[in-house]
């Protein structure tokens, strides 16, 4: 589904929250970058944030698995997003699952200032459990896009991120070395 750059306007107000969720490799970051680059082309002021801890591909840029990228500001809490993003027109946030539980309220405050807030994050962790602030963000968003990866076992649409290494920690940064997207049947080893 394609998104227009402008929300329905009542007077000058155009704030909104969009969430892009799904498993690893489902295209969340690519969709986030696509929307943010279109906002930049439209000459809107855009501020992009990611968790400071996410240094997988780059210290500062948001980078997709296909190495598409866009510059961002790494921050260590959602309060920094409120501080640094309050005077812009569009705020983008990647890897939102790693932020604290205050993130939904921060996004709400930004949207109420008239800002278009676009968030990408994992809806489920490797155990298939809701991940961090994403469920609460899904509840308050105007627009939710759930994207699917391709199951690495059977080729069906994949909604789970299966961890291929033995490690029970909820947070374990990684890519194809430690995760593969799987469909419901393959994730649960059915059939
Ligand atoms: N199993 C897979 N299913 C879908 N895309 C995959 C898979 N493995 C690698 N990719 C690549 O990953 C890209 C998506 O990367 P990205 O947007 O960073 O995903 P996400 O942020 O959801 O992890 C796809 O365009 C595709 O080229
Ligand atoms: C499922 C799961 C993932 N992670 C980590 C692994 C990656 O570093 C990111 C997700 O990145 P992507 O852009 O969505 O591919 O999250 C984790 O720490 N714990 C998990 O359960
Ligand atoms: Zn499968």
PDB file of N, CA and C and ligand atoms in Angstrom, residues 23-25 28-29 54 56 65 95 97-98 122 124-126 131 161 163 170-174 179, ligand 2:
ATOM      1  N   UNK A  23       8.240  -9.234  10.602  1.00  0.00           N
ATOM      2  CA  UNK A  23       9.403 -10.017  11.052  1.00  0.00           C
ATOM      3  C   UNK A  23      10.693  -9.388  10.525  1.00  0.00           C
ATOM      4  N   UNK A  24      11.792  -9.985  10.892  1.00  0.00           N
ATOM      5  CA  UNK A  24      13.070  -9.576  10.287  1.00  0.00           C
ATOM      6  C   UNK A  24      13.033  -9.902   8.785  1.00  0.00           C
ATOM      7  N   UNK A  25      13.701  -9.091   7.995  1.00  0.00           N
ATOM      8  CA  UNK A  25      13.823  -9.246   6.536  1.00  0.00           C
ATOM      9  C   UNK A  25      12.503  -9.022   5.789  1.00  0.00           C
ATOM     10  N   UNK A  28      10.726  -3.744   6.450  1.00  0.00           N
ATOM     11  CA  UNK A  28      10.305  -2.612   7.296  1.00  0.00           C
ATOM     12  C   UNK A  28      11.197  -1.392   7.053  1.00  0.00           C
ATOM     13  N   UNK A  29      12.519  -1.622   7.093  1.00  0.00           N
ATOM     14  CA  UNK A  29      13.441  -0.488   6.958  1.00  0.00           C
ATOM     15  C   UNK A  29      13.373   0.105   5.554  1.00  0.00           C
ATOM     16  N   UNK A  54      21.990   0.103  18.207  1.00  0.00           N
ATOM     17  CA  UNK A  54      21.906  -0.605  16.923  1.00  0.00           C
ATOM     18  C   UNK A  54      23.011  -0.147  15.979  1.00  0.00           C
ATOM     19  N   UNK A  56      24.642  -2.347  13.887  1.00  0.00           N
ATOM     20  CA  UNK A  56      24.895  -3.483  12.986  1.00  0.00           C
ATOM     21  C   UNK A  56      25.574  -3.105  11.676  1.00  0.00           C
ATOM     22  N   UNK A  65      18.725  -4.287   4.942  1.00  0.00           N
ATOM     23  CA  UNK A  65      19.521  -5.485   4.623  1.00  0.00           C
ATOM     24  C   UNK A  65      20.054  -5.444   3.192  1.00  0.00           C
ATOM     25  N   UNK A  95      13.910   0.478  14.263  1.00  0.00           N
ATOM     26  CA  UNK A  95      14.184  -0.456  15.361  1.00  0.00           C
ATOM     27  C   UNK A  95      13.479  -0.012  16.643  1.00  0.00           C
ATOM     28  N   UNK A  97      11.357  -1.333  18.451  1.00  0.00           N
ATOM     29  CA  UNK A  97      11.159  -2.336  19.522  1.00  0.00           C
ATOM     30  C   UNK A  97      12.169  -2.193  20.650  1.00  0.00           C
ATOM     31  N   UNK A  98      13.316  -1.562  20.344  1.00  0.00           N
ATOM     32  CA  UNK A  98      14.376  -1.440  21.365  1.00  0.00           C
ATOM     33  C   UNK A  98      14.183  -0.232  22.281  1.00  0.00           C
ATOM     34  N   UNK A 122      10.011  -4.455  14.947  1.00  0.00           N
ATOM     35  CA  UNK A 122       9.580  -5.855  15.038  1.00  0.00           C
ATOM     36  C   UNK A 122       8.354  -5.949  15.931  1.00  0.00           C
ATOM     37  N   UNK A 124       7.108  -8.933  16.876  1.00  0.00           N
ATOM     38  CA  UNK A 124       7.322 -10.085  17.762  1.00  0.00           C
ATOM     39  C   UNK A 124       8.813 -10.360  17.944  1.00  0.00           C
ATOM     40  N   UNK A 125       9.171 -10.845  19.130  1.00  0.00           N
ATOM     41  CA  UNK A 125      10.548 -11.269  19.357  1.00  0.00           C
ATOM     42  C   UNK A 125      10.723 -12.706  18.850  1.00  0.00           C
ATOM     43  N   UNK A 126      11.890 -13.277  19.080  1.00  0.00           N
ATOM     44  CA  UNK A 126      12.184 -14.622  18.546  1.00  0.00           C
ATOM     45  C   UNK A 126      11.302 -15.704  19.169  1.00  0.00           C
ATOM     46  N   UNK A 131       6.791  -7.332  21.136  1.00  0.00           N
ATOM     47  CA  UNK A 131       8.139  -6.799  21.398  1.00  0.00           C
ATOM     48  C   UNK A 131       8.065  -5.328  21.853  1.00  0.00           C
ATOM     49  N   UNK A 161      10.369 -14.371  13.340  1.00  0.00           N
ATOM     50  CA  UNK A 161      11.835 -14.291  13.238  1.00  0.00           C
ATOM     51  C   UNK A 161      12.402 -15.442  14.069  1.00  0.00           C
ATOM     52  N   UNK A 163      15.157 -17.738  15.666  1.00  0.00           N
ATOM     53  CA  UNK A 163      16.574 -17.599  16.046  1.00  0.00           C
ATOM     54  C   UNK A 163      17.281 -18.924  15.805  1.00  0.00           C
ATOM     55  N   UNK A 170      16.565 -11.854  25.299  1.00  0.00           N
ATOM     56  CA  UNK A 170      15.565 -11.216  24.428  1.00  0.00           C
ATOM     57  C   UNK A 170      16.265 -10.372  23.367  1.00  0.00           C
ATOM     58  N   UNK A 171      17.279  -9.625  23.799  1.00  0.00           N
ATOM     59  CA  UNK A 171      17.990  -8.779  22.830  1.00  0.00           C
ATOM     60  C   UNK A 171      19.289  -9.447  22.404  1.00  0.00           C
ATOM     61  N   UNK A 172      19.353  -9.742  21.123  1.00  0.00           N
ATOM     62  CA  UNK A 172      20.560 -10.313  20.522  1.00  0.00           C
ATOM     63  C   UNK A 172      20.642  -9.750  19.107  1.00  0.00           C
ATOM     64  N   UNK A 173      21.501  -8.745  18.916  1.00  0.00           N
ATOM     65  CA  UNK A 173      21.626  -8.144  17.591  1.00  0.00           C
ATOM     66  C   UNK A 173      22.148  -9.186  16.617  1.00  0.00           C
ATOM     67  N   UNK A 174      21.688  -9.132  15.376  1.00  0.00           N
ATOM     68  CA  UNK A 174      22.176 -10.098  14.398  1.00  0.00           C
ATOM     69  C   UNK A 174      21.429  -9.972  13.089  1.00  0.00           C
ATOM     70  N   UNK A 179      19.383 -15.360  12.628  1.00  0.00           N
ATOM     71  CA  UNK A 179      17.917 -15.385  12.474  1.00  0.00           C
ATOM     72  C   UNK A 179      17.547 -15.794  11.048  1.00  0.00           C
TER      73      UNK A 179
HETATM   74  C1  LIG B   2      13.672 -11.388  16.719  1.00  0.00           C
HETATM   75  C2  LIG B   2      14.669 -10.624  17.515  1.00  0.00           C
HETATM   76  C3  LIG B   2      15.530  -9.745  16.877  1.00  0.00           C
HETATM   77  N1  LIG B   2      16.448  -9.057  17.600  1.00  0.00           N
HETATM   78  C4  LIG B   2      17.357  -8.132  16.903  1.00  0.00           C
HETATM   79  C5  LIG B   2      18.067  -8.695  15.714  1.00  0.00           C
HETATM   80  C6  LIG B   2      18.308  -7.488  14.851  1.00  0.00           C
HETATM   81  O1  LIG B   2      19.507  -6.868  15.305  1.00  0.00           O
HETATM   82  C7  LIG B   2      17.103  -6.581  15.156  1.00  0.00           C
HETATM   83  C8  LIG B   2      16.014  -6.653  14.118  1.00  0.00           C
HETATM   84  O2  LIG B   2      16.459  -6.081  12.926  1.00  0.00           O
HETATM   85  P1  LIG B   2      15.582  -6.024  11.574  1.00  0.00           P
HETATM   86  O3  LIG B   2      15.897  -4.667  11.016  1.00  0.00           O
HETATM   87  O4  LIG B   2      14.135  -6.182  11.919  1.00  0.00           O
HETATM   88  O5  LIG B   2      16.071  -7.117  10.679  1.00  0.00           O
HETATM   89  O6  LIG B   2      16.584  -7.066  16.387  1.00  0.00           O
HETATM   90  C9  LIG B   2      16.518  -9.193  18.974  1.00  0.00           C
HETATM   91  O7  LIG B   2      17.330  -8.537  19.641  1.00  0.00           O
HETATM   92  N2  LIG B   2      15.670 -10.063  19.598  1.00  0.00           N
HETATM   93  C10 LIG B   2      14.738 -10.775  18.924  1.00  0.00           C
HETATM   94  O8  LIG B   2      13.970 -11.552  19.563  1.00  0.00           O
END
